[in-house]
mmCIF file of C-alpha atoms in Angstrom:
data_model
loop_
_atom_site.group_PDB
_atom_site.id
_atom_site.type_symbol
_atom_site.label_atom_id
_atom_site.label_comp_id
_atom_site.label_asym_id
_atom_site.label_seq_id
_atom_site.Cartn_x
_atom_site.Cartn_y
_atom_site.Cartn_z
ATOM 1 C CA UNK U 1 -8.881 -40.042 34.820
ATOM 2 C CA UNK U 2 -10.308 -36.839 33.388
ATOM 3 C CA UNK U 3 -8.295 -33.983 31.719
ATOM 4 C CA UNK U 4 -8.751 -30.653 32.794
ATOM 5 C CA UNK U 5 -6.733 -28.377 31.048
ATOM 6 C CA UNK U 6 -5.778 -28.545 27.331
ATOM 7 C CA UNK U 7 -3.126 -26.191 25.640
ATOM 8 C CA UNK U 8 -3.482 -28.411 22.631
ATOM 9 C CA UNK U 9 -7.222 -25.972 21.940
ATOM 10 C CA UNK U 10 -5.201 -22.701 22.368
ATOM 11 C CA UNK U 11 -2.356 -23.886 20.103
ATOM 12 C CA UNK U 12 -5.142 -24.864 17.272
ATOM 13 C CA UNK U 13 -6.806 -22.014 17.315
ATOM 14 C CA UNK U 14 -3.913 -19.669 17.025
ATOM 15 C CA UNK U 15 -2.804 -22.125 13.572
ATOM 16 C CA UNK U 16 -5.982 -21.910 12.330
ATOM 17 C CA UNK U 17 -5.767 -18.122 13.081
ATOM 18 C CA UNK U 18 -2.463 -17.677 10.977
ATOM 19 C CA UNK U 19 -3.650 -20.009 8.161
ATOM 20 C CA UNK U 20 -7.041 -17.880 7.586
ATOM 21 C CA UNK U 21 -4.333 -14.627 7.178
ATOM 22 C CA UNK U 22 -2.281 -16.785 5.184
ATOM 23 C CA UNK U 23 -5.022 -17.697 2.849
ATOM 24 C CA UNK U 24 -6.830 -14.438 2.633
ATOM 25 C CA UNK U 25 -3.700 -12.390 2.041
ATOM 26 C CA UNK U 26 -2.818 -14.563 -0.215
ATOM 27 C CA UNK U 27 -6.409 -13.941 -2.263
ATOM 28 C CA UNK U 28 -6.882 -10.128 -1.432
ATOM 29 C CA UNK U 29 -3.363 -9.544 -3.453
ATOM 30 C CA UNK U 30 -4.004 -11.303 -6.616
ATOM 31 C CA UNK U 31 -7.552 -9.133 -6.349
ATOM 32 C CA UNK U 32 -5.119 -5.996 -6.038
ATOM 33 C CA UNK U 33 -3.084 -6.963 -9.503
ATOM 34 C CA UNK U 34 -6.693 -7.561 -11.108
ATOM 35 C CA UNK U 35 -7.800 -4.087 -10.063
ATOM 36 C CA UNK U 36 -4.272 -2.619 -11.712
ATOM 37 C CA UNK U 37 -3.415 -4.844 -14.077
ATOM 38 C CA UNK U 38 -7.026 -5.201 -15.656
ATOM 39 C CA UNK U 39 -6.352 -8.939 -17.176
ATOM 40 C CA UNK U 40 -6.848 -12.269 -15.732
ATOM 41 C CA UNK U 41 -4.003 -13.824 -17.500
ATOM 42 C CA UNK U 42 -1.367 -11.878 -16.193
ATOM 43 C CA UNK U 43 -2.946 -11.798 -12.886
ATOM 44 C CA UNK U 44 -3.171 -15.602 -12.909
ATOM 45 C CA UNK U 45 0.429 -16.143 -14.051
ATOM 46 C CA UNK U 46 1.677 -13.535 -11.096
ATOM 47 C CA UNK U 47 -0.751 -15.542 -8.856
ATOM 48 C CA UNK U 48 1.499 -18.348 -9.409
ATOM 49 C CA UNK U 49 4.595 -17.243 -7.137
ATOM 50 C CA UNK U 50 2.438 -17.631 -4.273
ATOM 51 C CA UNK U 51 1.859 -21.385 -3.749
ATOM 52 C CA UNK U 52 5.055 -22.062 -5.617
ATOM 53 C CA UNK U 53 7.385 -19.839 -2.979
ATOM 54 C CA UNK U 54 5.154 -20.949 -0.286
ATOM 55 C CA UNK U 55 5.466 -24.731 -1.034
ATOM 56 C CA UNK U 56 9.317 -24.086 -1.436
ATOM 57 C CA UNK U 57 9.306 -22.147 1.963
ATOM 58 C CA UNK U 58 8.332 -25.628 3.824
ATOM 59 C CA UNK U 59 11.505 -27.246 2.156
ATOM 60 C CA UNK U 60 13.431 -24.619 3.479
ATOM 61 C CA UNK U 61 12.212 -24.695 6.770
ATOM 62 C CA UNK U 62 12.687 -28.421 6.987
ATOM 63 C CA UNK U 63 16.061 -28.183 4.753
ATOM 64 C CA UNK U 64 17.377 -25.961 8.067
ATOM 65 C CA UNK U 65 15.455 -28.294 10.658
ATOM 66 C CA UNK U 66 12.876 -25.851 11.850
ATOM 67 C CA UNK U 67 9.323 -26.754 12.284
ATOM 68 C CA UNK U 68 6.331 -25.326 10.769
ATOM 69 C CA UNK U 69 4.798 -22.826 14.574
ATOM 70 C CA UNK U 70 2.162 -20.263 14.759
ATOM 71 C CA UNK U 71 5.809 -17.675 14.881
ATOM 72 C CA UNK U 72 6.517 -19.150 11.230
ATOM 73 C CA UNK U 73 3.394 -19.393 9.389
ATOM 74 C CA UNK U 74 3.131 -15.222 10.650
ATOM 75 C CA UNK U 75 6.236 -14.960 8.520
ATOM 76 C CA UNK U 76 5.237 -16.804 5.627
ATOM 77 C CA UNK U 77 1.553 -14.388 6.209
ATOM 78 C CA UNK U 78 4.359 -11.594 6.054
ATOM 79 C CA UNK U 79 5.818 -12.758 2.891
ATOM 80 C CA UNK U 80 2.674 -13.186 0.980
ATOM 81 C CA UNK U 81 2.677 -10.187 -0.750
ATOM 82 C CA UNK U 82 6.614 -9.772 -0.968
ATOM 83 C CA UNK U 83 6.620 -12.899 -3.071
ATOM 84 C CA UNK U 84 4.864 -11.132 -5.594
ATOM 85 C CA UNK U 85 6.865 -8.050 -6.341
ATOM 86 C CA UNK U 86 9.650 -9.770 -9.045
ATOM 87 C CA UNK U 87 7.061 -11.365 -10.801
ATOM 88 C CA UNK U 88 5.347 -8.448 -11.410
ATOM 89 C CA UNK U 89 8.488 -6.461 -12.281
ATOM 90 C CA UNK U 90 9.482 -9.578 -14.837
ATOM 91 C CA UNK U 91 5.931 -10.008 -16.383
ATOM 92 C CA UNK U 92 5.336 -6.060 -16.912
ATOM 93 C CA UNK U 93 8.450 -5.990 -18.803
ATOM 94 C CA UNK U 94 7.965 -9.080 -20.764
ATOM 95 C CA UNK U 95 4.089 -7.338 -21.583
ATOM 96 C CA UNK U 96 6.297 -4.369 -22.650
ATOM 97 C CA UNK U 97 8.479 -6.572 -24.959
ATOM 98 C CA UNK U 98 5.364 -8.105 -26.398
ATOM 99 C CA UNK U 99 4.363 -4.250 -27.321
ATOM 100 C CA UNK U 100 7.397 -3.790 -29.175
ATOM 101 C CA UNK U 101 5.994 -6.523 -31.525
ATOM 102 C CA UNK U 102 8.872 -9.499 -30.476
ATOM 103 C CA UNK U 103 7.282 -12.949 -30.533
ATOM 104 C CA UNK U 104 5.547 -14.042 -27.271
ATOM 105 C CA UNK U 105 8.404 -16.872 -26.402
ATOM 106 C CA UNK U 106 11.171 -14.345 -27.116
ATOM 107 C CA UNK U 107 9.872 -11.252 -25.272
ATOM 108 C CA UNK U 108 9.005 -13.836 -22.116
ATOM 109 C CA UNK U 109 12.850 -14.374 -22.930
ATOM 110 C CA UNK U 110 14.103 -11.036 -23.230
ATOM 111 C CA UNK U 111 11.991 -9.581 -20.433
ATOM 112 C CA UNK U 112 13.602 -11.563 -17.964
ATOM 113 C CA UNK U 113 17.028 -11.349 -18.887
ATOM 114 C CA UNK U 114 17.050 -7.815 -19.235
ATOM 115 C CA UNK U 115 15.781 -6.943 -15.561
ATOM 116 C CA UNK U 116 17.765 -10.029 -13.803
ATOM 117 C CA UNK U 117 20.121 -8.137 -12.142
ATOM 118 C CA UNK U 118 17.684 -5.345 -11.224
ATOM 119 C CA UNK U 119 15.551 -7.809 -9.765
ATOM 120 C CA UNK U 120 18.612 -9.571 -7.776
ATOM 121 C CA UNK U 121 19.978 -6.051 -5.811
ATOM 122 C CA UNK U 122 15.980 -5.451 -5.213
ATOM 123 C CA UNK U 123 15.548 -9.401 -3.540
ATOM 124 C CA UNK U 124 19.177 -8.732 -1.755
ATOM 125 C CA UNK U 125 17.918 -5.391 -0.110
ATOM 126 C CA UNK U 126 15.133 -6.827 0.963
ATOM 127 C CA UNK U 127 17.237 -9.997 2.556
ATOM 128 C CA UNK U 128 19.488 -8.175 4.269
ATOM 129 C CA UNK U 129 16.951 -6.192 6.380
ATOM 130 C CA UNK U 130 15.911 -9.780 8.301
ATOM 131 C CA UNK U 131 19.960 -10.744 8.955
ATOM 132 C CA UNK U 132 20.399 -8.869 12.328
ATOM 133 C CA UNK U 133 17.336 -11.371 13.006
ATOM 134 C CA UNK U 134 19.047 -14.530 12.216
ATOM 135 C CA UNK U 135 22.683 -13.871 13.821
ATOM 136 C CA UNK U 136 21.178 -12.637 17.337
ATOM 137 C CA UNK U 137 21.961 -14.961 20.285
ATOM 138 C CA UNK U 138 20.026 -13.518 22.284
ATOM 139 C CA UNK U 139 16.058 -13.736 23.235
ATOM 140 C CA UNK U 140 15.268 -11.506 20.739
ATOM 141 C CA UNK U 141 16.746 -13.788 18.232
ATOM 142 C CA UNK U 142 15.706 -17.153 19.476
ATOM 143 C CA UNK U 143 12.068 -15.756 19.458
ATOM 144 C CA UNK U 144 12.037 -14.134 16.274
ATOM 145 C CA UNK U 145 14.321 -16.030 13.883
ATOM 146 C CA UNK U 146 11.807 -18.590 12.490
ATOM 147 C CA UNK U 147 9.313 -15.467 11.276
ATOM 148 C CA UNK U 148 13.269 -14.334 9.424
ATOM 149 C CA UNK U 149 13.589 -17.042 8.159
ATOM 150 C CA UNK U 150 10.559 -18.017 6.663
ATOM 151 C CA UNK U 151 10.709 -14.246 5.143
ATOM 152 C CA UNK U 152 13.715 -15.017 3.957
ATOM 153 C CA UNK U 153 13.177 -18.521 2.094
ATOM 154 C CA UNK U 154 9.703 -16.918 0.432
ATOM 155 C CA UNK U 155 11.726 -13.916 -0.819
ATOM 156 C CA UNK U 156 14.773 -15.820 -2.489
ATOM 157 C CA UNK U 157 12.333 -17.965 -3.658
ATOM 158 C CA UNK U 158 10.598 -15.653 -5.044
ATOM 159 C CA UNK U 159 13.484 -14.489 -7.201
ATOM 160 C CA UNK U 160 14.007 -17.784 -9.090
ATOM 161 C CA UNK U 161 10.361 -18.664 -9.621
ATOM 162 C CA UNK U 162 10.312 -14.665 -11.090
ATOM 163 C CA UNK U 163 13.141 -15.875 -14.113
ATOM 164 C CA UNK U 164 11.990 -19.667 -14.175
ATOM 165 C CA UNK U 165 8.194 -20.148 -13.885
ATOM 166 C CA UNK U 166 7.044 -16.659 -15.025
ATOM 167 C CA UNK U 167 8.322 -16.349 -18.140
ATOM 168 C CA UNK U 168 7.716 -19.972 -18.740
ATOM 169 C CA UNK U 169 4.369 -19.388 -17.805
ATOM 170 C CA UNK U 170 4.092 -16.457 -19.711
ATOM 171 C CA UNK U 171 5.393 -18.242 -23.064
ATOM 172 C CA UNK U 172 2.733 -20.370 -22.883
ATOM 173 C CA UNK U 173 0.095 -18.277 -21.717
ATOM 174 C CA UNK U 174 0.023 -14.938 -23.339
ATOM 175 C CA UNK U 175 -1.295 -13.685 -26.395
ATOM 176 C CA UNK U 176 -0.063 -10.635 -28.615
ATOM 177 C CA UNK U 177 -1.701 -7.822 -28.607
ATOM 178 C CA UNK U 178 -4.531 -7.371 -30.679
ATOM 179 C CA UNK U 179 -7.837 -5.062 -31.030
ATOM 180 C CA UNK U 180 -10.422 -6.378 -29.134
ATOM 181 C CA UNK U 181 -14.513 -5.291 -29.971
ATOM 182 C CA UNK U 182 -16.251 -3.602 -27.113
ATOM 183 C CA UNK U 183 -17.601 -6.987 -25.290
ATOM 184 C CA UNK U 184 -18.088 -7.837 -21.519
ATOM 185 C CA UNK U 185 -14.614 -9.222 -21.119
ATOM 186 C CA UNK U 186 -13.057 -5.745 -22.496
ATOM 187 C CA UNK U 187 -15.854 -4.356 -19.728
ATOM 188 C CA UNK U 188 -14.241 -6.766 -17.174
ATOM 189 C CA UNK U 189 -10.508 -5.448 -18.093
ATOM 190 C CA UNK U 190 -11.707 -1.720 -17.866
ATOM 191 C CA UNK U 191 -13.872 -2.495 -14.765
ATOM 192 C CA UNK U 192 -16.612 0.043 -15.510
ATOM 193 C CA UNK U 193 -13.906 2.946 -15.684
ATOM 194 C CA UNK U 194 -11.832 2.320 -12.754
ATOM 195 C CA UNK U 195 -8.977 0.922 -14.898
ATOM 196 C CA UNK U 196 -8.709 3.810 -17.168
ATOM 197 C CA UNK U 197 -8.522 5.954 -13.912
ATOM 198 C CA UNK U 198 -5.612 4.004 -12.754
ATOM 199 C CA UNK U 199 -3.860 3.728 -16.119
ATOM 200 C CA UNK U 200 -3.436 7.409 -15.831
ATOM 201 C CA UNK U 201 -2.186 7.154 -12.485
ATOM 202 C CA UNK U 202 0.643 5.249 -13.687
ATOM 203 C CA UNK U 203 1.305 6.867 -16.537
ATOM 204 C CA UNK U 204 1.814 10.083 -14.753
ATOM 205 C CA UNK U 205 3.702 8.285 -12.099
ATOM 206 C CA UNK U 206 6.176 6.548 -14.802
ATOM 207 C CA UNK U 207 6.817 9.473 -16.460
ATOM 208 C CA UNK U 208 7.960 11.553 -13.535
ATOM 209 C CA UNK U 209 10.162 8.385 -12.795
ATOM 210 C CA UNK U 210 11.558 9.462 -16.142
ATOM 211 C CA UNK U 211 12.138 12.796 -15.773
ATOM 212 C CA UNK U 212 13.845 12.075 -12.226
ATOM 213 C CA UNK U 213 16.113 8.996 -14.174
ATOM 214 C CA UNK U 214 17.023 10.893 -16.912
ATOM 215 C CA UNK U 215 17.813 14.337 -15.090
ATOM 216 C CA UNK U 216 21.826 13.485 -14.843
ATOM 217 C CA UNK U 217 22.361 11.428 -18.198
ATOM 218 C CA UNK U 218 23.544 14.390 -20.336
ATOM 219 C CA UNK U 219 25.475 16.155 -17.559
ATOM 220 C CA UNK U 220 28.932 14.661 -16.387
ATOM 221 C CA UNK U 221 28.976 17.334 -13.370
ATOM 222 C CA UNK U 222 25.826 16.339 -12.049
ATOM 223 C CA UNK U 223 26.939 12.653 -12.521
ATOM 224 C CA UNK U 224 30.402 13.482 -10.929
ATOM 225 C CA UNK U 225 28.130 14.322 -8.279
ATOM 226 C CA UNK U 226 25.940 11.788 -7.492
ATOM 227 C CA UNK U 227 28.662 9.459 -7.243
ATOM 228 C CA UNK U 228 30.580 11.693 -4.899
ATOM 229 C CA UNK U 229 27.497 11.224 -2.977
ATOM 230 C CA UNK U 230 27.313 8.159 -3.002
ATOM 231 C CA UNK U 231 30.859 7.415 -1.664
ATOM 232 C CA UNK U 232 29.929 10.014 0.998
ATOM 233 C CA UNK U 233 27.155 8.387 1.981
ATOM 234 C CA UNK U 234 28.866 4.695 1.685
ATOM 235 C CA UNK U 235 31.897 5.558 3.832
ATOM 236 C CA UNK U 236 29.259 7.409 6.215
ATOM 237 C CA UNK U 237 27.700 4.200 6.809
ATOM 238 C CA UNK U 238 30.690 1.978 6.398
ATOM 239 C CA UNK U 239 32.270 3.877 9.586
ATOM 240 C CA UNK U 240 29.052 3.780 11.137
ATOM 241 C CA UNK U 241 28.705 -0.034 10.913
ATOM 242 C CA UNK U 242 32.010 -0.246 12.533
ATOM 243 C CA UNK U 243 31.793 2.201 15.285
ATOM 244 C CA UNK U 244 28.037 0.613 16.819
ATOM 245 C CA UNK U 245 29.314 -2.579 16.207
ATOM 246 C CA UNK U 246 31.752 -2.335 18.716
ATOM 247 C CA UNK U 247 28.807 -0.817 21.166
ATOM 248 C CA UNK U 248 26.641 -3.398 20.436
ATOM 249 C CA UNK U 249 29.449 -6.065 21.721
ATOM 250 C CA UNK U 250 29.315 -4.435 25.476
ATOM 251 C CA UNK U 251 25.622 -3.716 25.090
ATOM 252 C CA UNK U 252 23.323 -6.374 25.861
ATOM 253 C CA UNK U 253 19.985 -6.640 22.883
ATOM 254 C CA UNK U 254 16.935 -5.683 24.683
ATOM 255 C CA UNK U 255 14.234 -8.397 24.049
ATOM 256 C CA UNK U 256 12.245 -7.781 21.015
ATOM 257 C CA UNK U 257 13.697 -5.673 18.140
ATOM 258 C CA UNK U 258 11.261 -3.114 18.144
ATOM 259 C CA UNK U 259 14.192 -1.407 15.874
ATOM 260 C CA UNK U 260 12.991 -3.132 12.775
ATOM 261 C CA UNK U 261 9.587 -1.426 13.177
ATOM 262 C CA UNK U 262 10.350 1.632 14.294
ATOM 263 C CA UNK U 263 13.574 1.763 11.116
ATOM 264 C CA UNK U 264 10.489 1.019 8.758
ATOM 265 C CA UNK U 265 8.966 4.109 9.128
ATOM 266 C CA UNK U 266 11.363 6.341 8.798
ATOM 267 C CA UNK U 267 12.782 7.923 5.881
ATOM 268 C CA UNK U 268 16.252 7.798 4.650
ATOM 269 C CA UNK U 269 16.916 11.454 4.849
ATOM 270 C CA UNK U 270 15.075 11.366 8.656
ATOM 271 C CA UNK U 271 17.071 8.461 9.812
ATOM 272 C CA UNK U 272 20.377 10.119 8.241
ATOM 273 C CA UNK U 273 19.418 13.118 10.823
ATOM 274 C CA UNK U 274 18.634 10.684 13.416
ATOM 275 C CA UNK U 275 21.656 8.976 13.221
ATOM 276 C CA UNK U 276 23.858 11.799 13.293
ATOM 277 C CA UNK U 277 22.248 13.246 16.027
ATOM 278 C CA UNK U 278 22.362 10.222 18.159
ATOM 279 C CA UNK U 279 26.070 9.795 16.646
ATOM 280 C CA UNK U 280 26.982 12.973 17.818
ATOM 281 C CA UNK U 281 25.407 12.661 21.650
ATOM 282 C CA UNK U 282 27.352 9.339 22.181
ATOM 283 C CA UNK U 283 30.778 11.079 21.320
ATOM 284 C CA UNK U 284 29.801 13.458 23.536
ATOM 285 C CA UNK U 285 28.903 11.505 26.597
ATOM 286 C CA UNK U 286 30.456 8.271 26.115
ATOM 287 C CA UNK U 287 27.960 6.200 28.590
ATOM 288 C CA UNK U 288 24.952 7.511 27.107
ATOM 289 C CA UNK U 289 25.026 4.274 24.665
ATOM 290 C CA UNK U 290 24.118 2.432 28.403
ATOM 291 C CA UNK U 291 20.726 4.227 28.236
ATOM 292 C CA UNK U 292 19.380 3.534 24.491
ATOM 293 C CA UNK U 293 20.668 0.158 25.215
ATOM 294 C CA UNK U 294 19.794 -2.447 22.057
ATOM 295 C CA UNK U 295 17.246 -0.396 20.557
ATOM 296 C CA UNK U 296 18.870 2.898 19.335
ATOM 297 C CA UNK U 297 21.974 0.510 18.378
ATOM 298 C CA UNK U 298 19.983 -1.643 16.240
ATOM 299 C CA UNK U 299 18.154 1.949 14.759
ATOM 300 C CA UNK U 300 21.467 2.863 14.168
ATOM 301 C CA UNK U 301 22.980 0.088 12.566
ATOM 302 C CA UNK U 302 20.108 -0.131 10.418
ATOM 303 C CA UNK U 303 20.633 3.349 8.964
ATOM 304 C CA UNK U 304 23.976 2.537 8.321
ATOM 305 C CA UNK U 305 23.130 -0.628 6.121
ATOM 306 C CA UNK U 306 20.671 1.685 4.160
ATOM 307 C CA UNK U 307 23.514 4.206 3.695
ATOM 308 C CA UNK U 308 25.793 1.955 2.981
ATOM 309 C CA UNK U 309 23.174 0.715 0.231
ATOM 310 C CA UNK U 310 22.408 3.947 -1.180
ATOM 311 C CA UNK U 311 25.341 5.001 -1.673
ATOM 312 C CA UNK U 312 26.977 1.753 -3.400
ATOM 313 C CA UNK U 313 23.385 1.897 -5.517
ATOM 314 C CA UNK U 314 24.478 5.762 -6.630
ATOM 315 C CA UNK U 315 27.773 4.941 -7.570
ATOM 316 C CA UNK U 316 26.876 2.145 -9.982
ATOM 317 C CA UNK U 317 24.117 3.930 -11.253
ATOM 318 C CA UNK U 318 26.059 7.358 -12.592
ATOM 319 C CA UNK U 319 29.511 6.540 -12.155
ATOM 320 C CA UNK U 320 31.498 6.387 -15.223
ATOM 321 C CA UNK U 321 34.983 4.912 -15.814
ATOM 322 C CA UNK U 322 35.676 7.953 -18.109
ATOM 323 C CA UNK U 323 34.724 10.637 -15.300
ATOM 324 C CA UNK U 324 37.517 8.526 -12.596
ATOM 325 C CA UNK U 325 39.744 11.093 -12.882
ATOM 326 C CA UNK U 326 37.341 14.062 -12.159
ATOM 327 C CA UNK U 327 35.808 12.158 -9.341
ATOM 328 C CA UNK U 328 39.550 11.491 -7.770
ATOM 329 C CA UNK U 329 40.192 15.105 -8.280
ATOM 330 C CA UNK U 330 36.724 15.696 -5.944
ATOM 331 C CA UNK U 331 37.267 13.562 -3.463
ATOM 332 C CA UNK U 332 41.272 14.569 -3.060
ATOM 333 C CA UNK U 333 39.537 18.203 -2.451
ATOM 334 C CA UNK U 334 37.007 17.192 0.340
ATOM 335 C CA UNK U 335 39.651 15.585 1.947
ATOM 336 C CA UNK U 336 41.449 18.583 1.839
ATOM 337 C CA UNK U 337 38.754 20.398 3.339
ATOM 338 C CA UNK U 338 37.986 17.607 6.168
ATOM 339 C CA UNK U 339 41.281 16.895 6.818
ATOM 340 C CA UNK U 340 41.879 19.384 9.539
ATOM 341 C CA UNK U 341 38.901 18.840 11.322
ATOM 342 C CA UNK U 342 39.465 15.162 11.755
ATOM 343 C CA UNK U 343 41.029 15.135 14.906
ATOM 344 C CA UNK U 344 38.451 17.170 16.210
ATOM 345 C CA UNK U 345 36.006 14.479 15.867
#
């Protein structure tokens, strides 16, 4: 007997395919931190939430009795450069701590603690894009749910190896700052004046993050307002979430959710415009929903999570218990105002 055709070759190849991405993504990221960060010991210790959310990825997978496929090694090649966004939030505050002249164990400390709820709405964002993944039923979902899931492990992995193994690994392995003389490894940090370039480039891009933080602090009106819109924009996409859900019950999910892609590019203030639009043709002709089908459901589901989102993220950010009463007094006015066109809509 002689074999004559082999799917076994084509299967190999497409692993071998996906672990090449895997491994050079994996090594052209921590070359992007060396280019901005300028060290190799921070870049090293960030390096580190790659093998370790990886390797915890494969426990996950086999924790929830998936196997390791060409569809979830692309996820875990997704996730490569994900995994590395806490860590570098936790270790540039910790270097910041270090600045302030705290001990090396106690800023590693500090730095963590300070940012670990920032760092936990940032990893639950992210999370909560890949659940319409793992819920669908349908092809869509069968096909796609081990790349969501392997996403999905790497990411929340990602958040306790950034407030467990960074700052112990940053205890241990950096130093206070201190003068250095002009040798080759200052040379090396600066990399022959492309750091100093960069530098600026953040520093110009942190302070107008300042200005644009600090811009309602000192002004309870403008605060008053943010928050408004923030409820606005919550019970916008609250309503929304409701109203397509019940669509996407009669409407079947086409078969790949080209939604997520298409979502990705667009901005918040463009998909607000979208959605409206599209909000606004469906109460107008009520079988139009029949001709989108899955994919402007899912677009518009997705821009009511992100409303939903921003708006909760507004509200804790400038709302203050002692301006409750001025915000009641707002929102008893719009309703005022909205009231009688209610039934119109």
């Amino acid at each position: 007997m002689e074999q004559v055709y082999d799917e076994t070759v084509y299967i190999n190849e497409a692993l071998d395919l996906v672990v090449s991405n895997l491994w050079q993504g994996g090594l052209l990221a921590i070359l992007v931190l060396l280019v901005f960060l300028r060290k190799m010991r921070p870049t090293l210790i960030i390096g580190l939430a790659i093998p370790v959310s990886i390797i915890g990825t494969f426990v996950a997978l086999t924790a929830a009795g998936r196997n390791l496929n060409v569809v979830s090694l692309a996820g875990l090649a997704f996730a490569v450069g994900m995994v590395l966004d806490n860590a570098i939030v936790v270790l540039e505050n910790t270097d910041r701590h270090i600045a302030m002249g705290k001990k090396v164990i106690q800023a590693a400390y500090d730095g963590a603690r300070e940012i670990g709820s920032a760092i936990l709405a940032s990893t639950l964002t992210t999370l909560i894009v890949f659940v319409p993944v793992l819920i669908m039923q349908e092809e869509a979902g069968q096909l796609f749910r081990d790349i969501a899931l392997a996403v999905c492990a790497a990411v929340a992995l990602s958040l306790i190896v950034a407030v467990t193994v960074i700052p112990a690994a940053g205890a241990r392995l950096l130093k206070p700052h201190q003068h250095r003389k002009h040798t080759w490894a200052e040379k090396v940090d600066n990399l022959y004046g492309v750091g100093p370039a960069i530098g600026k480039i953040n520093l110009a891009y942190a302070d107008g993050i300042l200005r644009l933080v600090s811009w309602p602090i000192f002004n309870t009106s403008r605060k008053v307002f943010l928050s408004l819109a923030g409820l606005l924009l919550a019970g916008v996409g609250a309503y929304g979430l409701y109203i397509f859900r019940d669509m996407a019950g009669t409407v079947k999910m086409m078969l790949m959710p080209v939604w997520m892609e298409l979502f990705g590019a667009l901005l918040v203030a463009t998909g607000l415009a979208v959605a409206l639009m599209l909000f606004w043709k469906l109460r107008q002709h009520a079988k139009l929903y029949e001709r989108i089908g899955g994919l402007g459901i899912g677009v518009l589901m997705a821009v009511a999570m992100v409303l939903v989102l921003v708006g909760l993220s507004l509200v804790l950010m400038f709302m203050n218990p002692a301006d409750l009463p001025m915000l009641a007094g707002a929102v008893l006015g719009f309703w005022q105002i909205w009231l009688p066109w209610r039934w119109y809509w």
